[in-house]
Amino acid sequence: LSETERERADKFHFWRDRNRFVICRGLLRVLIGNYLDRDPAILDFTYNRYGKPFLASGPDEEAFRFNLSHSHEMALFAFGQGGQIGVDIERIVAMQDESQIAERFFSPTEVRALRALRADVQTEAFFLCWTRKEAFVKARGEGLTLPLDQFAVSVVPGEPAKLLCVKENPAEMQRWSMRNLNPGPGYAAAVVVEGNDCNLKCWAFPQRMSENPQGFWSW
């Protein structure tokens, strides 16, 4: 890790949070280093005004995109070439205030869809909605300048992930591809990629990418 990353790690109060940060940052460097044939220790990260990380400019780095997310004991990394990318993963855990959170942050369309579902699938649907919205926000890289209630995504378990509307600019719906991911039991995850001709391949670390498996998930 860089000196800045080590300083950031030392600021965590709980050792578990510190370890998770160190592991995720270390793996991010290793994976990017593999993709770009670089020494992971010398990779230089920069950030836009909203905190989204990028590689410092260079011939290969400028078009290389990445994003990461972690929750509990699971981490998710996304890498791409050219178009922006965003990813989010969350552990599915029932919360007493799910409905209040949905009403505060989700769009009216999403809230109505959640309320129409059976009670036994509402928690899963809540996290499907949350991860899809977070992945979209992270792909755009503009923080919460786009409020979460100003766009809508699909929420019904078993149905394809989809961006349903973006109030500020309906043309955004044609700009992005949204897909559901299945990282493992008890987790919800989603990826959003700029463009419509994306080829998604997924692996479970430390499965070597050179093995070219059919995929831990499928698109």
Tab-separated table of C-alpha atoms in Angstrom:
chain	number	residue	atom	x	y	z
A	1	LEU	CA	0.000	0.000	0.000
A	2	SER	CA	1.002	3.613	-0.422
A	3	GLU	CA	1.874	5.788	2.547
A	4	THR	CA	-1.477	7.561	2.202
A	5	GLU	CA	-3.342	4.239	2.236
A	6	ARG	CA	-1.436	3.041	5.305
A	7	GLU	CA	-2.262	6.291	7.097
A	8	ARG	CA	-5.912	5.863	6.193
A	9	ALA	CA	-5.857	2.255	7.458
A	10	ASP	CA	-4.418	3.363	10.792
A	11	LYS	CA	-7.369	5.701	11.354
A	12	PHE	CA	-9.874	2.857	11.639
A	13	HIS	CA	-10.978	2.325	15.218
A	14	PHE	CA	-11.760	-1.382	14.912
A	15	TRP	CA	-9.107	-3.843	13.720
A	16	ARG	CA	-11.684	-5.716	11.622
A	17	ASP	CA	-12.487	-2.599	9.600
A	18	ARG	CA	-8.791	-1.885	9.228
A	19	ASN	CA	-8.065	-5.420	7.995
A	20	ARG	CA	-10.889	-5.290	5.478
A	21	PHE	CA	-9.614	-1.999	4.096
A	22	VAL	CA	-6.048	-3.296	3.843
A	23	ILE	CA	-7.118	-6.542	2.163
A	24	CYS	CA	-9.393	-4.799	-0.347
A	25	ARG	CA	-6.773	-2.194	-1.249
A	26	GLY	CA	-4.060	-4.809	-1.509
A	27	LEU	CA	-6.161	-7.055	-3.750
A	28	LEU	CA	-7.159	-4.083	-5.886
A	29	ARG	CA	-3.496	-3.301	-6.502
A	30	VAL	CA	-2.643	-6.926	-7.257
A	31	LEU	CA	-5.508	-7.317	-9.725
A	32	ILE	CA	-4.832	-4.037	-11.524
A	33	GLY	CA	-1.150	-4.926	-11.624
A	34	ASN	CA	-2.037	-8.224	-13.323
A	35	TYR	CA	-4.232	-6.524	-15.897
A	36	LEU	CA	-1.707	-3.822	-16.782
A	37	ASP	CA	1.505	-5.751	-16.112
A	38	ARG	CA	2.552	-3.240	-13.460
A	39	ASP	CA	4.168	-3.563	-10.065
A	40	PRO	CA	1.180	-3.263	-7.665
A	41	ALA	CA	3.263	-1.266	-5.193
A	42	ILE	CA	3.906	1.622	-7.599
A	43	LEU	CA	0.369	2.130	-8.874
A	44	ASP	CA	-0.700	5.723	-8.338
A	45	PHE	CA	-4.337	6.537	-7.643
A	46	THR	CA	-6.072	9.862	-8.078
A	47	TYR	CA	-9.632	10.914	-7.245
A	48	ASN	CA	-12.246	13.112	-8.835
A	49	ARG	CA	-14.021	15.817	-6.856
A	50	TYR	CA	-16.578	13.291	-5.591
A	51	GLY	CA	-14.033	10.738	-4.402
A	52	LYS	CA	-14.183	8.196	-7.228
A	53	PRO	CA	-10.720	6.636	-7.701
A	54	PHE	CA	-8.856	6.500	-11.011
A	55	LEU	CA	-5.361	5.533	-12.016
A	56	ALA	CA	-2.990	8.438	-12.542
A	57	SER	CA	-2.766	9.276	-16.231
A	58	GLY	CA	-0.651	7.182	-18.566
A	59	PRO	CA	-1.034	5.581	-22.013
A	60	ASP	CA	-2.641	2.402	-20.662
A	61	GLU	CA	-4.121	3.817	-17.488
A	62	GLU	CA	-6.351	6.490	-19.048
A	63	ALA	CA	-8.779	3.982	-20.586
A	64	PHE	CA	-8.626	1.452	-17.727
A	65	ARG	CA	-11.665	1.610	-15.447
A	66	PHE	CA	-12.242	-0.038	-12.087
A	67	ASN	CA	-14.531	0.059	-9.102
A	68	LEU	CA	-14.868	-1.874	-5.860
A	69	SER	CA	-17.282	-2.517	-3.052
A	70	HIS	CA	-17.263	-4.635	0.083
A	71	SER	CA	-19.756	-5.731	2.694
A	72	HIS	CA	-19.190	-7.945	5.729
A	73	GLU	CA	-16.898	-10.773	4.515
A	74	MET	CA	-17.320	-10.275	0.762
A	75	ALA	CA	-15.537	-7.933	-1.651
A	76	LEU	CA	-16.401	-7.228	-5.270
A	77	PHE	CA	-14.052	-5.729	-7.869
A	78	ALA	CA	-14.981	-4.576	-11.369
A	79	PHE	CA	-12.599	-3.773	-14.221
A	80	GLY	CA	-13.253	-2.471	-17.698
A	81	GLN	CA	-11.784	-0.721	-20.685
A	82	GLY	CA	-13.096	2.587	-21.953
A	83	GLY	CA	-16.555	3.125	-20.455
A	84	GLN	CA	-17.165	4.036	-16.834
A	85	ILE	CA	-18.101	1.263	-14.414
A	86	GLY	CA	-19.711	1.008	-10.992
A	87	VAL	CA	-20.343	-1.924	-8.690
A	88	ASP	CA	-21.991	-2.486	-5.320
A	89	ILE	CA	-22.416	-5.449	-2.995
A	90	GLU	CA	-24.439	-5.685	0.217
A	91	ARG	CA	-25.095	-8.403	2.745
A	92	ILE	CA	-28.815	-9.177	2.899
A	93	VAL	CA	-29.894	-8.671	6.496
A	94	ALA	CA	-33.421	-7.849	7.617
A	95	MET	CA	-33.736	-4.396	9.191
A	96	GLN	CA	-36.612	-2.994	11.183
A	97	ASP	CA	-36.489	0.337	9.345
A	98	GLU	CA	-36.389	-0.968	5.775
A	99	SER	CA	-39.655	0.700	4.819
A	100	GLN	CA	-38.584	4.048	6.301
A	101	ILE	CA	-35.265	3.931	4.455
A	102	ALA	CA	-37.032	3.077	1.210
A	103	GLU	CA	-39.495	5.944	1.602
A	104	ARG	CA	-36.672	8.370	2.362
A	105	PHE	CA	-34.209	7.403	-0.378
A	106	PHE	CA	-36.017	5.413	-3.076
A	107	SER	CA	-38.196	6.762	-5.858
A	108	PRO	CA	-42.015	6.526	-5.589
A	109	THR	CA	-41.941	3.891	-8.357
A	110	GLU	CA	-39.557	1.704	-6.360
A	111	VAL	CA	-41.479	2.167	-3.111
A	112	ARG	CA	-44.720	1.082	-4.767
A	113	ALA	CA	-43.014	-1.952	-6.295
A	114	LEU	CA	-41.585	-2.997	-2.931
A	115	ARG	CA	-44.927	-2.635	-1.173
A	116	ALA	CA	-46.589	-4.817	-3.803
A	117	LEU	CA	-44.285	-7.757	-3.074
A	118	ARG	CA	-44.893	-10.571	-0.602
A	119	ALA	CA	-43.460	-9.863	2.828
A	120	ASP	CA	-41.024	-12.780	2.612
A	121	VAL	CA	-39.179	-11.323	-0.401
A	122	GLN	CA	-39.223	-7.640	0.498
A	123	THR	CA	-35.855	-7.704	2.251
A	124	GLU	CA	-34.132	-9.258	-0.755
A	125	ALA	CA	-35.881	-6.789	-3.049
A	126	PHE	CA	-34.786	-3.887	-0.864
A	127	PHE	CA	-31.126	-4.861	-1.222
A	128	LEU	CA	-31.464	-5.555	-4.937
A	129	CYS	CA	-32.796	-2.030	-5.308
A	130	TRP	CA	-30.097	-0.547	-3.082
A	131	THR	CA	-27.162	-2.206	-4.848
A	132	ARG	CA	-28.466	-1.275	-8.303
A	133	LYS	CA	-28.896	2.341	-7.303
A	134	GLU	CA	-25.469	2.501	-5.662
A	135	ALA	CA	-23.795	0.876	-8.678
A	136	PHE	CA	-25.403	3.473	-10.960
A	137	VAL	CA	-24.316	6.377	-8.774
A	138	LYS	CA	-20.773	4.995	-8.573
A	139	ALA	CA	-20.586	4.439	-12.331
A	140	ARG	CA	-21.506	8.074	-12.945
A	141	GLY	CA	-18.841	9.133	-10.464
A	142	GLU	CA	-20.739	12.231	-9.398
A	143	GLY	CA	-21.564	11.345	-5.819
A	144	LEU	CA	-25.096	12.178	-4.747
A	145	THR	CA	-25.449	15.149	-7.067
A	146	LEU	CA	-28.102	12.847	-8.525
A	147	PRO	CA	-30.429	12.157	-5.563
A	148	LEU	CA	-31.397	8.512	-5.155
A	149	ASP	CA	-35.092	9.289	-5.515
A	150	GLN	CA	-34.609	10.940	-8.923
A	151	PHE	CA	-34.087	7.695	-10.803
A	152	ALA	CA	-35.652	4.253	-10.604
A	153	VAL	CA	-34.459	0.672	-11.050
A	154	SER	CA	-36.207	-2.693	-11.139
A	155	VAL	CA	-36.599	-4.369	-7.747
A	156	VAL	CA	-38.462	-7.671	-8.214
A	157	PRO	CA	-36.307	-10.731	-7.363
A	158	GLY	CA	-35.796	-12.995	-10.351
A	159	GLU	CA	-36.431	-10.260	-12.918
A	160	PRO	CA	-33.568	-8.625	-14.885
A	161	ALA	CA	-31.843	-5.609	-13.389
A	162	LYS	CA	-32.913	-2.533	-15.320
A	163	LEU	CA	-32.676	1.224	-15.189
A	164	LEU	CA	-36.311	2.327	-15.477
A	165	CYS	CA	-36.067	6.114	-15.567
A	166	VAL	CA	-33.764	9.055	-14.900
A	167	LYS	CA	-35.797	12.211	-14.318
A	168	GLU	CA	-33.004	14.710	-14.961
A	169	ASN	CA	-32.130	13.219	-18.343
A	170	PRO	CA	-34.139	10.322	-19.857
A	171	ALA	CA	-31.362	9.791	-22.436
A	172	GLU	CA	-29.215	8.367	-19.623
A	173	MET	CA	-31.240	5.152	-19.813
A	174	GLN	CA	-29.681	4.403	-23.205
A	175	ARG	CA	-26.181	5.231	-22.027
A	176	TRP	CA	-25.834	2.569	-19.328
A	177	SER	CA	-26.107	-1.209	-18.984
A	178	MET	CA	-27.201	-2.623	-15.618
A	179	ARG	CA	-26.858	-6.261	-14.599
A	180	ASN	CA	-27.574	-8.260	-11.467
A	181	LEU	CA	-24.731	-10.324	-9.969
A	182	ASN	CA	-24.957	-13.396	-7.725
A	183	PRO	CA	-21.795	-13.408	-5.604
A	184	GLY	CA	-23.098	-15.985	-3.121
A	185	PRO	CA	-25.907	-16.825	-0.693
A	186	GLY	CA	-26.957	-13.937	1.504
A	187	TYR	CA	-25.582	-11.160	-0.726
A	188	ALA	CA	-26.985	-8.847	-3.375
A	189	ALA	CA	-24.816	-7.164	-5.983
A	190	ALA	CA	-25.038	-5.234	-9.220
A	191	VAL	CA	-22.780	-3.760	-11.882
A	192	VAL	CA	-23.438	-0.770	-14.147
A	193	VAL	CA	-21.338	-0.182	-17.249
A	194	GLU	CA	-21.313	2.684	-19.722
A	195	GLY	CA	-22.349	1.365	-23.138
A	196	ASN	CA	-24.495	-1.449	-24.472
A	197	ASP	CA	-21.995	-3.858	-26.011
A	198	CYS	CA	-20.305	-5.118	-22.859
A	199	ASN	CA	-19.016	-8.653	-22.436
A	200	LEU	CA	-19.033	-9.557	-18.750
A	201	LYS	CA	-16.777	-12.285	-17.361
A	202	CYS	CA	-16.680	-13.132	-13.668
A	203	TRP	CA	-14.279	-15.021	-11.440
A	204	ALA	CA	-14.006	-15.971	-7.801
A	205	PHE	CA	-10.629	-14.902	-6.395
A	206	PRO	CA	-8.044	-16.486	-6.295
A	207	GLN	CA	-9.235	-18.374	-9.359
A	208	ARG	CA	-6.672	-17.506	-12.026
A	209	MET	CA	-8.055	-15.448	-14.876
A	210	SER	CA	-5.795	-17.323	-17.285
A	211	GLU	CA	-7.922	-20.431	-16.686
A	212	ASN	CA	-10.761	-18.626	-18.501
A	213	PRO	CA	-13.606	-20.470	-16.730
A	214	GLN	CA	-17.181	-20.210	-17.895
A	215	GLY	CA	-17.735	-17.841	-15.009
A	216	PHE	CA	-18.619	-17.738	-11.350
A	217	TRP	CA	-21.595	-15.654	-12.452
A	218	SER	CA	-23.062	-15.255	-15.891
A	219	TRP	CA	-24.368	-12.310	-17.908
